[in-house]
Short mmCIF file of C-alpha atoms in Angstrom, two decimals:
data_model
loop_
_atom_site.label_atom_id
_atom_site.label_comp_id
_atom_site.label_asym_id
_atom_site.label_seq_id
_atom_site.Cartn_x
_atom_site.Cartn_y
_atom_site.Cartn_z
CA MET A 1 -6.01 35.44 -99.86
CA VAL A 2 -3.05 33.00 -100.23
CA LEU A 3 -1.49 33.70 -96.17
CA ALA A 4 -5.16 32.46 -95.31
CA ALA A 5 -4.99 29.48 -97.61
CA SER A 6 -1.57 28.43 -95.87
CA LEU A 7 -3.59 28.56 -92.53
CA ILE A 8 -6.00 25.96 -93.66
CA ASN A 9 -3.77 23.63 -95.89
CA PRO A 10 -2.38 20.52 -94.22
CA SER A 11 1.13 20.05 -94.79
CA PHE A 12 2.88 17.09 -95.83
CA GLY A 13 5.71 17.09 -93.19
CA LEU A 14 3.87 18.16 -90.14
CA LEU A 15 1.11 15.73 -91.05
CA PHE A 16 4.23 12.99 -91.07
CA TRP A 17 5.64 13.86 -87.88
CA MET A 18 2.24 14.26 -86.05
CA LEU A 19 1.30 10.86 -86.84
CA ILE A 20 4.76 9.30 -85.88
CA GLY A 21 5.29 11.90 -83.11
CA PHE A 22 1.44 11.21 -81.10
CA GLY A 23 1.65 7.56 -82.41
CA ILE A 24 4.90 7.10 -80.55
CA LEU A 25 3.62 9.21 -77.46
CA VAL A 26 0.78 7.56 -76.88
CA PHE A 27 2.70 4.34 -77.16
CA ILE A 28 5.19 5.48 -74.57
CA LEU A 29 2.85 6.72 -72.43
CA ALA A 30 0.38 4.23 -72.49
CA LYS A 31 2.63 1.45 -71.84
CA PHE A 32 5.10 3.06 -69.03
CA ALA A 33 3.08 6.00 -67.46
CA TRP A 34 -0.58 5.39 -67.69
CA PRO A 35 -0.79 1.82 -66.31
CA VAL A 36 1.60 2.84 -63.75
CA ILE A 37 -0.47 6.08 -62.87
CA THR A 38 -3.88 4.79 -63.14
CA LYS A 39 -3.29 1.71 -61.33
CA SER A 40 -1.55 3.24 -58.08
CA ILE A 41 -4.04 6.15 -58.25
CA ALA A 42 -6.70 2.97 -57.91
CA LYS A 43 -4.38 1.55 -55.66
CA ARG A 44 -4.42 4.62 -53.25
CA GLU A 45 -8.08 5.00 -53.55
CA GLU A 46 -8.60 1.46 -52.38
CA TYR A 47 -6.24 1.82 -49.56
CA ILE A 48 -7.61 4.90 -48.21
CA GLU A 49 -10.97 3.70 -48.66
CA THR A 50 -10.47 0.60 -46.50
CA GLN A 51 -8.56 2.49 -44.12
CA LEU A 52 -11.38 4.64 -43.71
CA ALA A 53 -13.59 1.78 -43.35
CA GLU A 54 -11.12 0.34 -40.77
CA ALA A 55 -10.67 3.29 -39.06
CA GLU A 56 -14.57 3.78 -38.84
CA LYS A 57 -15.06 0.21 -37.50
CA ILE A 58 -12.46 1.27 -35.14
CA LYS A 59 -14.51 3.89 -33.66
CA ASN A 60 -17.13 2.09 -33.39
CA GLU A 61 -15.29 -0.45 -31.53
CA LEU A 62 -13.64 1.89 -29.61
CA ALA A 63 -17.42 3.24 -28.99
CA ASN A 64 -18.48 -0.16 -28.31
CA MET A 65 -15.56 -0.70 -25.78
CA GLU A 66 -16.20 2.52 -24.07
CA LYS A 67 -19.76 1.66 -23.67
CA LYS A 68 -19.02 -1.87 -22.46
CA HIS A 69 -16.28 -0.28 -19.79
CA ASP A 70 -19.02 2.46 -18.87
CA GLU A 71 -21.68 -0.42 -17.99
CA MET A 72 -18.89 -2.66 -15.94
CA MET A 73 -17.80 0.72 -14.24
CA ALA A 74 -21.67 1.33 -13.53
CA GLN A 75 -22.10 -2.27 -13.04
CA THR A 76 -18.87 -2.58 -10.44
CA LYS A 77 -20.22 0.75 -8.98
CA ALA A 78 -23.62 -0.67 -7.88
CA GLU A 79 -21.51 -3.96 -6.75
CA ARG A 80 -19.48 -2.07 -4.33
CA ASP A 81 -22.21 -0.08 -3.40
CA LYS A 82 -24.15 -2.99 -2.05
CA ILE A 83 -21.08 -4.48 -0.56
CA LEU A 84 -20.76 -1.28 1.34
CA SER A 85 -24.17 -1.00 2.19
CA ASP A 86 -24.13 -4.86 3.11
CA ALA A 87 -21.27 -4.38 5.24
CA ARG A 88 -22.77 -1.45 6.98
CA LYS A 89 -25.56 -3.37 7.60
CA ILE A 90 -23.68 -6.54 8.89
CA SER A 91 -21.33 -4.15 10.98
CA GLU A 92 -24.88 -2.03 12.31
CA LYS A 93 -26.28 -5.93 13.00
CA MET A 94 -23.19 -6.65 14.96
CA TYR A 95 -22.92 -3.85 16.82
CA GLU A 96 -26.66 -4.38 17.98
CA GLU A 97 -26.10 -7.50 18.93
CA ALA A 98 -22.67 -6.63 20.95
CA LYS A 99 -25.05 -3.77 22.78
CA LEU A 100 -27.80 -5.95 23.08
CA LYS A 101 -25.52 -9.05 24.63
CA ALA A 102 -23.51 -6.68 26.88
CA ASN A 103 -26.72 -5.10 28.14
CA ASN A 104 -28.27 -8.42 28.70
CA GLU A 105 -24.43 -9.31 30.39
CA ALA A 106 -24.64 -6.22 32.29
CA SER A 107 -28.11 -6.63 33.66
CA ALA A 108 -27.33 -10.11 34.66
CA LEU A 109 -24.05 -8.79 36.37
CA ILE A 110 -25.84 -6.13 38.01
CA GLU A 111 -28.82 -8.75 39.11
CA ASP A 112 -26.03 -10.75 40.83
CA ALA A 113 -24.36 -8.08 42.13
CA LYS A 114 -28.06 -6.86 43.42
CA LYS A 115 -28.46 -10.63 44.81
CA ALA A 116 -24.96 -10.81 46.47
CA ILE A 117 -25.22 -7.16 48.12
CA ASN A 118 -28.94 -8.09 49.27
CA PHE A 119 -27.50 -11.47 50.65
CA GLU A 120 -24.70 -9.74 52.24
CA LYS A 121 -27.02 -6.81 53.64
CA MET A 122 -29.27 -9.96 55.08
CA LYS A 123 -26.30 -11.65 56.37
CA ALA A 124 -24.89 -8.38 57.93
CA MET A 125 -28.72 -7.52 58.99
CA THR A 126 -28.72 -10.98 60.87
CA ASP A 127 -25.35 -10.44 62.22
CA ILE A 128 -26.32 -7.16 63.49
CA LYS A 129 -29.44 -8.09 65.24
CA ASN A 130 -27.48 -11.08 67.00
CA GLU A 131 -25.17 -8.45 68.06
CA ILE A 132 -27.73 -6.45 69.18
CA ALA A 133 -30.04 -9.31 70.99
CA ASN A 134 -26.61 -10.35 72.67
CA LEU A 135 -25.98 -7.18 73.69
CA SER A 136 -29.76 -6.35 74.80
CA ILE A 137 -29.31 -9.53 76.49
CA ASP A 138 -25.81 -8.50 78.23
CA ILE A 139 -27.01 -5.29 79.08
CA ALA A 140 -30.26 -6.77 80.64
CA GLU A 141 -28.43 -9.34 82.71
CA LYS A 142 -26.01 -6.45 83.88
CA LEU A 143 -29.29 -4.17 84.67
CA ILE A 144 -30.57 -7.36 86.41
CA ARG A 145 -27.46 -7.86 88.24
CA LYS A 146 -27.38 -4.05 89.04
CA GLU A 147 -30.94 -4.49 90.36
CA LEU A 148 -30.78 -7.60 92.12
CA ALA A 149 -27.64 -6.18 94.11
CA ASP A 150 -30.45 -4.12 96.22
CA LYS A 151 -32.54 -5.79 98.32
CA ASP A 152 -35.28 -3.64 98.09
CA LYS A 153 -34.82 -3.71 94.69
CA GLN A 154 -35.14 -7.21 94.31
CA GLU A 155 -37.93 -7.43 96.62
CA GLN A 156 -40.03 -4.44 94.39
CA LEU A 157 -39.11 -6.63 91.28
CA ILE A 158 -40.51 -9.67 92.86
CA GLU A 159 -43.48 -7.41 93.42
CA ASP A 160 -43.76 -6.17 90.14
CA TRP A 161 -43.57 -9.83 88.14
CA MET A 162 -46.07 -10.93 91.07
CA LYS A 163 -48.40 -8.30 90.04
CA GLU A 164 -48.06 -9.19 86.64
CA ILE A 165 -49.17 -12.78 87.05
CA ASN A 166 -51.50 -11.44 89.32
CA LEU A 167 -52.91 -9.56 86.54
CA ASN A 168 -53.18 -12.98 84.25
CA MET B 1 -0.46 36.54 -46.90
CA THR B 2 -0.20 40.40 -47.86
CA TYR B 3 3.54 40.31 -48.01
CA ASP B 4 3.14 37.33 -50.60
CA LYS B 5 1.09 39.56 -52.97
CA THR B 6 3.29 42.43 -53.15
CA LYS B 7 6.45 39.99 -53.38
CA HIS B 8 4.37 39.02 -56.90
CA ILE B 9 3.10 42.26 -57.60
CA ILE B 10 6.52 43.94 -58.26
CA PRO B 11 8.48 41.71 -60.70
CA PHE B 12 4.72 41.37 -62.63
CA PHE B 13 4.94 45.17 -62.74
CA PHE B 14 8.72 45.04 -64.14
CA CYS B 15 7.92 42.55 -66.25
CA SER B 16 5.24 44.34 -68.25
CA LEU B 17 7.54 47.77 -67.93
CA VAL B 18 10.28 45.91 -69.79
CA LEU B 19 7.37 44.26 -72.40
CA LEU B 20 6.42 47.78 -72.76
CA PHE B 21 9.67 49.14 -73.80
CA SER B 22 10.86 46.45 -75.51
CA SER B 23 8.09 46.65 -77.89
CA ILE B 24 8.75 50.47 -78.27
CA PHE B 25 12.50 49.43 -79.11
CA SER B 26 11.56 46.91 -82.08
CA MET B 27 8.74 49.28 -83.29
CA SER B 28 11.24 51.84 -83.91
CA VAL B 29 13.54 49.62 -85.70
CA LYS B 30 10.90 48.69 -87.96
CA ALA B 31 9.57 51.78 -88.65
CA GLU B 32 12.97 52.96 -90.46
CA GLU B 33 13.28 49.82 -92.31
CA GLU B 34 10.24 48.70 -93.94
CA GLU B 35 6.11 49.73 -93.53
CA PHE B 36 4.42 47.23 -91.08
CA ASN B 37 2.33 44.81 -92.41
CA PRO B 38 -0.20 43.73 -89.93
CA GLY B 39 -1.74 40.86 -92.05
CA GLU B 40 1.91 39.53 -92.73
CA TYR B 41 3.32 39.82 -89.28
CA ILE B 42 0.03 37.63 -87.87
CA MET B 43 0.52 35.19 -90.08
CA GLY B 44 3.80 34.74 -89.77
CA HIS B 45 3.50 33.83 -86.32
CA ILE B 46 0.56 31.58 -86.61
CA THR B 47 1.72 29.59 -89.84
CA ASP B 48 4.60 27.17 -89.78
CA ASP B 49 8.01 27.93 -90.87
CA TYR B 50 11.30 26.99 -91.93
CA GLY B 51 13.34 28.23 -88.64
CA TRP B 52 12.24 29.53 -85.85
CA HIS B 53 12.43 33.08 -85.71
CA ILE B 54 13.43 34.87 -82.26
CA THR B 55 14.01 38.58 -83.21
CA THR B 56 15.04 40.84 -85.48
CA ILE B 57 17.77 43.40 -84.33
CA ASN B 58 18.71 46.04 -86.91
CA ASP B 59 17.42 44.14 -89.98
CA HIS B 60 19.29 41.27 -88.88
CA HIS B 61 16.89 38.06 -88.36
CA ILE B 62 17.99 35.86 -85.08
CA SER B 63 16.47 32.69 -85.70
CA ILE B 64 17.26 29.08 -84.52
CA PRO B 65 17.99 26.90 -87.92
CA LEU B 66 16.27 24.16 -88.05
CA PRO B 67 17.23 20.78 -90.74
CA VAL B 68 15.00 20.92 -93.69
CA MET B 69 14.41 17.23 -95.28
CA LEU B 70 12.98 16.45 -98.43
CA PHE B 71 12.12 13.26 -100.54
CA ASP B 72 12.34 15.13 -104.29
CA ASN B 73 12.73 12.88 -107.05
CA GLY B 74 13.48 9.67 -105.32
CA SER B 75 16.47 10.87 -103.18
CA PHE B 76 16.54 11.97 -99.87
CA VAL B 77 18.07 15.78 -99.03
CA ALA B 78 18.95 17.64 -96.37
CA PHE B 79 20.23 20.95 -94.97
CA SER B 80 20.23 23.66 -92.78
CA SER B 81 17.01 26.27 -93.06
CA SER B 82 19.65 29.15 -92.69
CA LYS B 83 21.18 28.18 -96.02
CA LEU B 84 17.88 29.34 -97.34
CA HIS B 85 18.28 32.39 -95.73
CA HIS B 86 14.72 33.47 -94.95
CA GLY B 87 13.93 32.88 -99.02
CA GLN B 88 16.93 35.53 -100.22
CA GLN B 89 18.85 32.19 -101.01
CA ALA B 90 18.90 29.00 -103.05
CA TYR B 91 20.88 26.21 -101.87
CA LYS B 92 21.22 23.17 -104.58
CA GLY B 93 18.43 24.56 -106.63
CA TYR B 94 16.13 24.49 -103.43
CA ALA B 95 14.60 27.90 -102.43
CA LEU B 96 11.24 29.17 -100.66
CA GLY B 97 8.62 29.50 -102.35
CA PHE B 98 8.44 33.44 -104.19
CA THR B 99 5.00 33.42 -106.04
CA GLU B 100 1.60 33.05 -104.26
CA GLU B 101 0.95 29.50 -104.91
CA THR B 102 4.12 28.05 -103.63
CA GLU B 103 4.35 30.48 -100.78
CA GLY B 104 5.32 28.81 -97.50
CA SER B 105 7.25 25.64 -99.00
CA ILE B 106 10.09 24.49 -100.45
CA VAL B 107 10.62 24.44 -104.34
CA LYS B 108 12.83 22.93 -106.81
CA LEU B 109 14.05 25.77 -109.47
CA GLY B 110 13.97 25.21 -112.58
CA GLY B 111 16.33 26.48 -115.79
CA ASN B 112 19.69 28.16 -115.16
CA TYR B 113 19.08 27.79 -111.23
CA ALA B 114 18.31 24.12 -111.22
CA GLU B 115 21.71 23.48 -108.58
CA TYR B 116 22.64 26.97 -107.58
CA THR B 117 23.49 27.84 -104.61
CA GLY B 118 23.33 31.58 -103.37
CA GLU B 119 21.39 34.61 -103.84
CA ILE B 120 18.72 34.52 -106.12
CA ASP B 121 16.98 37.26 -108.23
CA HIS B 122 12.85 36.60 -107.83
CA GLU B 123 12.58 38.00 -111.13
CA ALA B 124 14.88 35.93 -113.11
CA ALA B 125 13.98 32.36 -111.46
CA SER B 126 11.60 30.21 -112.50
CA ILE B 127 10.07 27.27 -110.35
CA ASP B 128 10.04 23.71 -111.67
CA HIS B 129 8.22 22.01 -109.23
CA VAL B 130 7.10 22.41 -105.44
CA CYS B 131 8.48 19.44 -103.32
CA LYS B 132 5.11 17.70 -101.95
CA TYR B 133 7.38 14.98 -99.78
CA ASP B 134 8.96 17.72 -97.27
CA ILE B 135 8.99 16.25 -94.03
CA SER B 136 11.41 18.98 -92.61
CA ILE B 137 11.65 19.54 -89.22
CA THR B 138 9.96 23.07 -89.34
CA LYS B 139 8.96 25.35 -86.53
CA ASN B 140 6.04 23.85 -85.43
CA VAL B 141 7.19 20.13 -86.22
CA CYS B 142 9.98 21.15 -83.71
CA ALA B 143 7.50 22.15 -81.24
CA LEU B 144 5.77 19.16 -81.51
CA LEU B 145 8.89 17.05 -80.65
CA ILE B 146 9.77 19.43 -77.76
CA SER B 147 6.09 18.85 -76.46
CA ILE B 148 6.53 15.01 -76.63
CA ALA B 149 10.13 15.16 -74.72
CA LEU B 150 8.41 17.58 -72.13
CA LEU B 151 5.41 15.24 -71.94
CA CYS B 152 7.08 12.19 -71.94
CA TRP B 153 9.75 13.47 -69.25
CA ILE B 154 6.45 14.92 -67.10
CA PHE B 155 4.75 11.49 -66.96
CA LEU B 156 7.40 9.65 -66.66
CA SER B 157 8.99 10.87 -63.92
CA VAL B 158 5.34 10.89 -62.66
CA ALA B 159 4.99 7.41 -63.07
CA LYS B 160 8.33 6.53 -61.04
CA LYS B 161 6.97 8.61 -58.43
CA TYR B 162 3.94 6.53 -58.18
CA LYS B 163 5.74 3.55 -58.30
CA GLU B 164 8.14 4.40 -55.55
CA GLY B 165 5.17 4.90 -53.37
CA PRO B 166 1.80 3.97 -54.49
CA LEU B 167 0.01 4.85 -51.22
CA LYS B 168 2.01 8.08 -50.26
CA ALA B 169 0.47 11.50 -50.94
CA PRO B 170 1.15 13.12 -54.07
CA LYS B 171 3.94 15.68 -54.25
CA GLY B 172 5.00 18.21 -56.34
CA MET B 173 4.31 17.70 -60.14
CA GLN B 174 2.46 14.65 -59.14
CA SER B 175 -0.18 16.86 -57.20
CA LEU B 176 -0.89 19.00 -59.82
CA LEU B 177 -1.59 16.34 -61.99
CA GLU B 178 -3.26 14.04 -60.32
CA PRO B 179 -6.39 16.18 -60.00
CA LEU B 180 -6.30 16.28 -63.47
CA ILE B 181 -6.31 12.58 -64.21
CA LEU B 182 -9.01 12.14 -61.78
CA PHE B 183 -10.91 14.75 -63.74
CA ILE B 184 -10.71 13.14 -67.04
CA ARG B 185 -11.59 9.81 -65.48
CA ASP B 186 -14.55 10.67 -62.94
CA ASP B 187 -15.92 13.27 -65.24
CA VAL B 188 -14.80 12.45 -68.98
CA ALA B 189 -13.95 8.91 -69.23
CA ILE B 190 -16.64 7.60 -66.83
CA PRO B 191 -19.24 9.13 -67.80
CA SER B 192 -18.97 9.09 -71.59
CA ILE B 193 -17.85 5.69 -72.14
CA GLY B 194 -18.88 3.70 -68.82
CA GLU B 195 -17.53 2.20 -65.69
CA GLU B 196 -16.78 -1.29 -67.55
CA LYS B 197 -15.29 -0.19 -70.98
CA TYR B 198 -13.36 3.38 -70.24
CA GLN B 199 -10.17 1.68 -69.17
CA LYS B 200 -9.74 0.33 -73.15
CA TYR B 201 -9.71 4.39 -74.08
CA PHE B 202 -8.66 5.58 -71.08
CA PRO B 203 -4.75 5.70 -71.69
CA TYR B 204 -5.54 7.76 -75.27
CA LEU B 205 -7.88 10.05 -73.92
CA LEU B 206 -5.05 11.19 -71.18
CA THR B 207 -2.57 11.18 -73.67
CA LEU B 208 -5.14 13.69 -76.06
CA PHE B 209 -5.71 16.00 -73.27
CA PHE B 210 -2.48 16.39 -72.07
CA PHE B 211 -0.79 16.62 -75.61
CA ILE B 212 -3.20 19.39 -76.38
CA LEU B 213 -3.15 21.26 -72.93
CA VAL B 214 0.83 21.19 -73.05
CA ASN B 215 0.99 22.42 -76.66
CA ASN B 216 -1.88 25.17 -75.87
CA LEU B 217 0.19 26.32 -72.68
CA MET B 218 3.39 26.25 -74.52
CA GLY B 219 1.66 28.40 -77.38
CA LEU B 220 0.95 30.83 -75.27
CA ILE B 221 4.72 31.75 -74.08
CA PRO B 222 6.36 33.84 -76.24
CA ILE B 223 9.53 32.97 -76.91
CA PHE B 224 11.32 29.72 -77.56
CA PRO B 225 10.56 26.59 -76.81
CA GLY B 226 6.96 28.33 -76.95
CA GLY B 227 5.21 30.42 -78.96
CA ALA B 228 4.45 27.78 -82.48
CA ASN B 229 1.07 27.78 -82.99
CA LEU B 230 1.02 23.92 -82.85
CA THR B 231 -2.75 23.24 -81.71
CA GLY B 232 -3.90 26.28 -83.94
CA ASN B 233 -2.49 24.19 -86.73
CA ILE B 234 -5.10 22.13 -88.86
CA THR B 235 -2.66 19.41 -90.02
CA VAL B 236 -2.41 19.01 -85.95
CA THR B 237 -5.62 19.07 -85.00
CA GLY B 238 -6.69 16.96 -88.15
CA VAL B 239 -5.24 14.32 -86.92
CA LEU B 240 -5.53 14.62 -83.36
CA ALA B 241 -9.72 14.37 -84.85
CA ILE B 242 -8.85 11.65 -87.70
CA ILE B 243 -7.61 9.16 -84.51
CA THR B 244 -10.45 10.03 -82.53
CA PHE B 245 -12.42 8.94 -85.61
CA PHE B 246 -10.90 5.82 -86.10
CA ILE B 247 -11.15 4.51 -82.70
CA THR B 248 -14.60 5.57 -82.63
CA ASN B 249 -15.26 3.54 -85.64
CA ILE B 250 -13.51 0.59 -85.49
CA SER B 251 -14.86 0.23 -81.99
CA GLY B 252 -18.14 0.92 -83.17
CA ASN B 253 -20.71 -2.24 -82.26
CA LYS B 254 -23.52 -3.65 -83.80
CA HIS B 255 -25.89 -1.19 -82.11
CA TYR B 256 -23.83 1.73 -83.20
CA TRP B 257 -24.11 0.65 -87.06
CA LYS B 258 -27.54 -0.37 -86.86
CA ASP B 259 -28.57 3.29 -85.30
CA ILE B 260 -26.76 5.23 -87.91
CA PHE B 261 -28.27 2.77 -91.13
CA ASN B 262 -31.08 1.71 -89.71
CA SER B 263 -32.21 3.82 -86.57
CA PRO B 264 -35.63 1.99 -85.05
CA SER B 265 -36.29 5.04 -83.98
CA VAL B 266 -36.86 6.21 -86.97
CA PRO B 267 -40.06 6.20 -88.79
CA TRP B 268 -39.83 4.21 -92.26
CA PRO B 269 -40.65 6.69 -94.76
CA LEU B 270 -37.28 8.62 -93.72
CA LYS B 271 -35.39 5.24 -94.27
CA PHE B 272 -37.13 3.68 -97.27
CA PRO B 273 -37.61 4.86 -100.73
CA LEU B 274 -34.94 7.55 -99.79
CA PRO B 275 -32.47 6.63 -97.18
CA LEU B 276 -32.48 10.48 -95.90
CA MET B 277 -32.05 9.70 -92.31
CA PRO B 278 -28.94 7.16 -93.00
CA VAL B 279 -27.05 9.54 -95.35
CA ILE B 280 -27.79 12.27 -92.47
CA GLU B 281 -26.40 9.74 -89.99
CA PHE B 282 -23.49 8.84 -92.03
CA ILE B 283 -22.41 12.22 -93.06
CA GLY B 284 -22.28 12.91 -89.32
CA ILE B 285 -19.68 10.19 -88.96
CA LEU B 286 -17.58 12.41 -91.09
CA THR B 287 -18.81 15.88 -89.42
CA LYS B 288 -17.98 14.97 -85.49
CA PRO B 289 -14.29 14.67 -86.22
CA PHE B 290 -14.16 17.74 -88.60
CA VAL B 291 -15.90 19.63 -86.07
CA LEU B 292 -13.46 18.46 -83.47
CA MET B 293 -10.64 19.96 -86.14
CA ILE B 294 -11.81 23.02 -86.66
CA ARG B 295 -12.95 23.73 -83.16
CA LEU B 296 -9.78 23.36 -81.68
CA PHE B 297 -7.54 24.94 -85.11
CA ALA B 298 -10.18 27.78 -85.00
CA ASN B 299 -9.91 28.75 -80.92
CA ILE B 300 -6.17 28.59 -80.51
CA THR B 301 -5.84 30.61 -84.05
CA ALA B 302 -8.23 32.90 -82.83
CA GLY B 303 -6.79 33.09 -79.62
CA HIS B 304 -3.33 34.05 -81.37
CA ILE B 305 -4.47 36.34 -83.59
CA ILE B 306 -6.22 38.50 -81.08
CA VAL B 307 -2.89 38.67 -78.86
CA LEU B 308 -0.89 39.48 -82.16
CA GLY B 309 -3.42 41.98 -83.26
CA PHE B 310 -2.96 44.06 -79.84
CA ILE B 311 0.85 44.20 -79.95
CA GLY B 312 0.17 44.75 -83.67
CA LEU B 313 -1.65 48.37 -82.72
CA ILE B 314 1.57 49.32 -80.75
CA PHE B 315 3.63 48.93 -84.35
CA ILE B 316 0.67 50.44 -86.33
CA PHE B 317 0.31 53.49 -84.09
CA GLY B 318 4.02 53.53 -83.89
CA ALA B 319 4.26 53.91 -87.55
CA MET B 320 2.01 56.89 -87.67
CA SER B 321 4.41 58.81 -85.09
CA PRO B 322 6.34 57.06 -81.94
CA ALA B 323 4.14 59.56 -79.30
CA ILE B 324 0.88 58.00 -79.96
CA GLY B 325 2.94 54.57 -80.47
CA TYR B 326 3.65 55.00 -76.31
CA ALA B 327 0.14 56.32 -75.81
CA VAL B 328 -1.45 52.89 -77.31
CA SER B 329 1.37 50.75 -75.80
CA PRO B 330 -0.16 50.23 -72.32
CA VAL B 331 -3.37 49.56 -73.50
CA SER B 332 -2.40 47.02 -75.69
CA ILE B 333 -0.09 45.54 -73.30
CA PHE B 334 -3.22 45.67 -70.57
CA PHE B 335 -5.09 44.16 -73.60
CA TYR B 336 -2.58 41.66 -74.00
CA ILE B 337 -2.19 40.48 -70.61
CA PHE B 338 -6.37 40.02 -70.76
CA MET B 339 -6.07 37.98 -73.43
CA GLY B 340 -3.26 35.71 -72.06
CA LEU B 341 -5.28 35.34 -68.96
CA LEU B 342 -8.35 34.32 -71.30
CA GLU B 343 -6.42 32.45 -73.23
CA LEU B 344 -4.94 30.37 -70.40
CA LEU B 345 -8.47 29.25 -69.44
CA VAL B 346 -9.57 28.80 -73.39
CA ALA B 347 -6.29 26.62 -73.32
CA PHE B 348 -7.88 24.12 -70.55
CA ILE B 349 -11.38 24.14 -72.13
CA GLN B 350 -10.47 23.38 -75.68
CA ALA B 351 -8.24 20.34 -74.44
CA PHE B 352 -11.00 19.51 -72.10
CA VAL B 353 -13.49 19.70 -74.98
CA PHE B 354 -11.69 17.86 -77.24
CA THR B 355 -11.32 14.86 -74.69
CA LEU B 356 -14.94 14.84 -73.53
CA LEU B 357 -16.19 15.00 -77.08
CA SER B 358 -13.67 12.22 -78.18
CA ALA B 359 -14.98 10.41 -75.40
CA ILE B 360 -18.41 11.13 -76.01
CA TYR B 361 -18.14 9.86 -79.54
CA ILE B 362 -16.38 6.66 -78.13
CA GLY B 363 -19.09 6.45 -75.88
CA MET B 364 -21.75 6.23 -78.34
CA ALA B 365 -19.85 3.91 -80.28
CA VAL B 366 -19.55 1.25 -77.88
CA GLU B 367 -22.95 1.81 -76.11
CA GLU B 368 -24.97 -1.37 -75.70
CA PRO B 369 -28.26 -0.83 -76.55
CA HIS B 370 -31.09 0.10 -73.79
CA HIS B 371 -34.07 -2.38 -73.07
CA GLY B 372 -36.54 -0.01 -73.95
CA GLU B 373 -35.18 -0.01 -77.63
CA LEU B 374 -34.81 -3.77 -77.81
CA LYS B 375 -38.68 -3.47 -76.78
CA THR B 376 -39.39 -1.43 -80.25
CA GLU B 377 -37.11 -3.75 -82.00
CA ASN B 378 -39.28 -6.70 -81.45
#
């Protein structure tokens, strides 16, 4: 069939234009388009890769820092607790000491007071004794005087005393 | 999302409707004038032409005239294809071939018609010779130039965008083409040729892929500037195959040639008295580009023929009775759309296959011998 023949027969004109046209196309694209495009793509791929790696690195660093931060926090907390507990112990100790000292002082004061009171008591007792003695002497004196004012009584007294002496 | 879908369905529906009735309209025109010849109709659409035929209204052909350029008898002749008037007229003795042997090419008329301009009587005219050196801008050449301009425009503008911001995320056309470029690089060029050597052949492979793809897709557009059957033309696919052939064999290394003529893995009785395997291998060098040429040509042409066949059915049935034509139209249009979608897939697949096979052939030519093979040689 002739129509089919025209389908599979190569034509000179198209061959000519195809060689020129496709040649020019390859030349233009290979010179101005493909190198730019492929290089840019490669560059971007590299950029993305480095960025990803960097991001990963930063992430790791961040995680490390966080870890460090946590560690530091824990350490600080422990230190704080230690300081606090130390402070508490010291204050307790001081309190105990102060208490002890105050107790001692108080007991010393009480002791002193007791001593002073005893002393004063003794002093007062002595005074009272002396007074009582004086008063007794006075009373005795007055009684004797009164007794001796009556003659009978004087004689009786002497008699009594004589009896007593006799007994001895 | 549902809103978007309906938005697309409505114009699609109207387009199909318009397509349907326009086919009926042109059918009724055709039916009045002459009997519809499906073979001629299909061949007319898939072969080359001197003008770019758009439509026929009331037996009046509407086509874009293209320049006819000839080297004839040592002189350069150029004139518009409209002067030939679809083979009805001659210009300065040049006319479209009207015999079986000369159909589809420009002929120089002999005798009384040698310098004749005007209506020709095909009975009386005699052909002096066929113009062999015909470099006319035919429909296919025009489509070729359009596709080259389109490719240059697309890729130079994309390259400019890459230049402006190589580290920016791709946008628009760039983001459409970048996956394809990466696909050709990562799934075609590098696995076939190898990481170290692919860069030398990469520009050719990319150009090849996009040239075939763009022309395949343009061939699916029914009206100007699409519709030319460029990648279904054996000359075009042949040129592409020949370029691959030359690149393959020029870059072929010692190992490649040795594998062809004296392969160590072939036992000697197949080589020595009668060089059976070397001859087969040598034929293989030639069949590879031949197969490349035929595959692309046949796939694209077949697709066009099927699509045209479905449209042609409307005319065939319409010639019997317009009512049957109406009845067949929706079915034809449905199959046309189905085939169109299939062709869309084929457009990608064939561009990919041609590029992949080219890359594999080049890869075979530049492959370094394996260590295992070296041992058997020693």
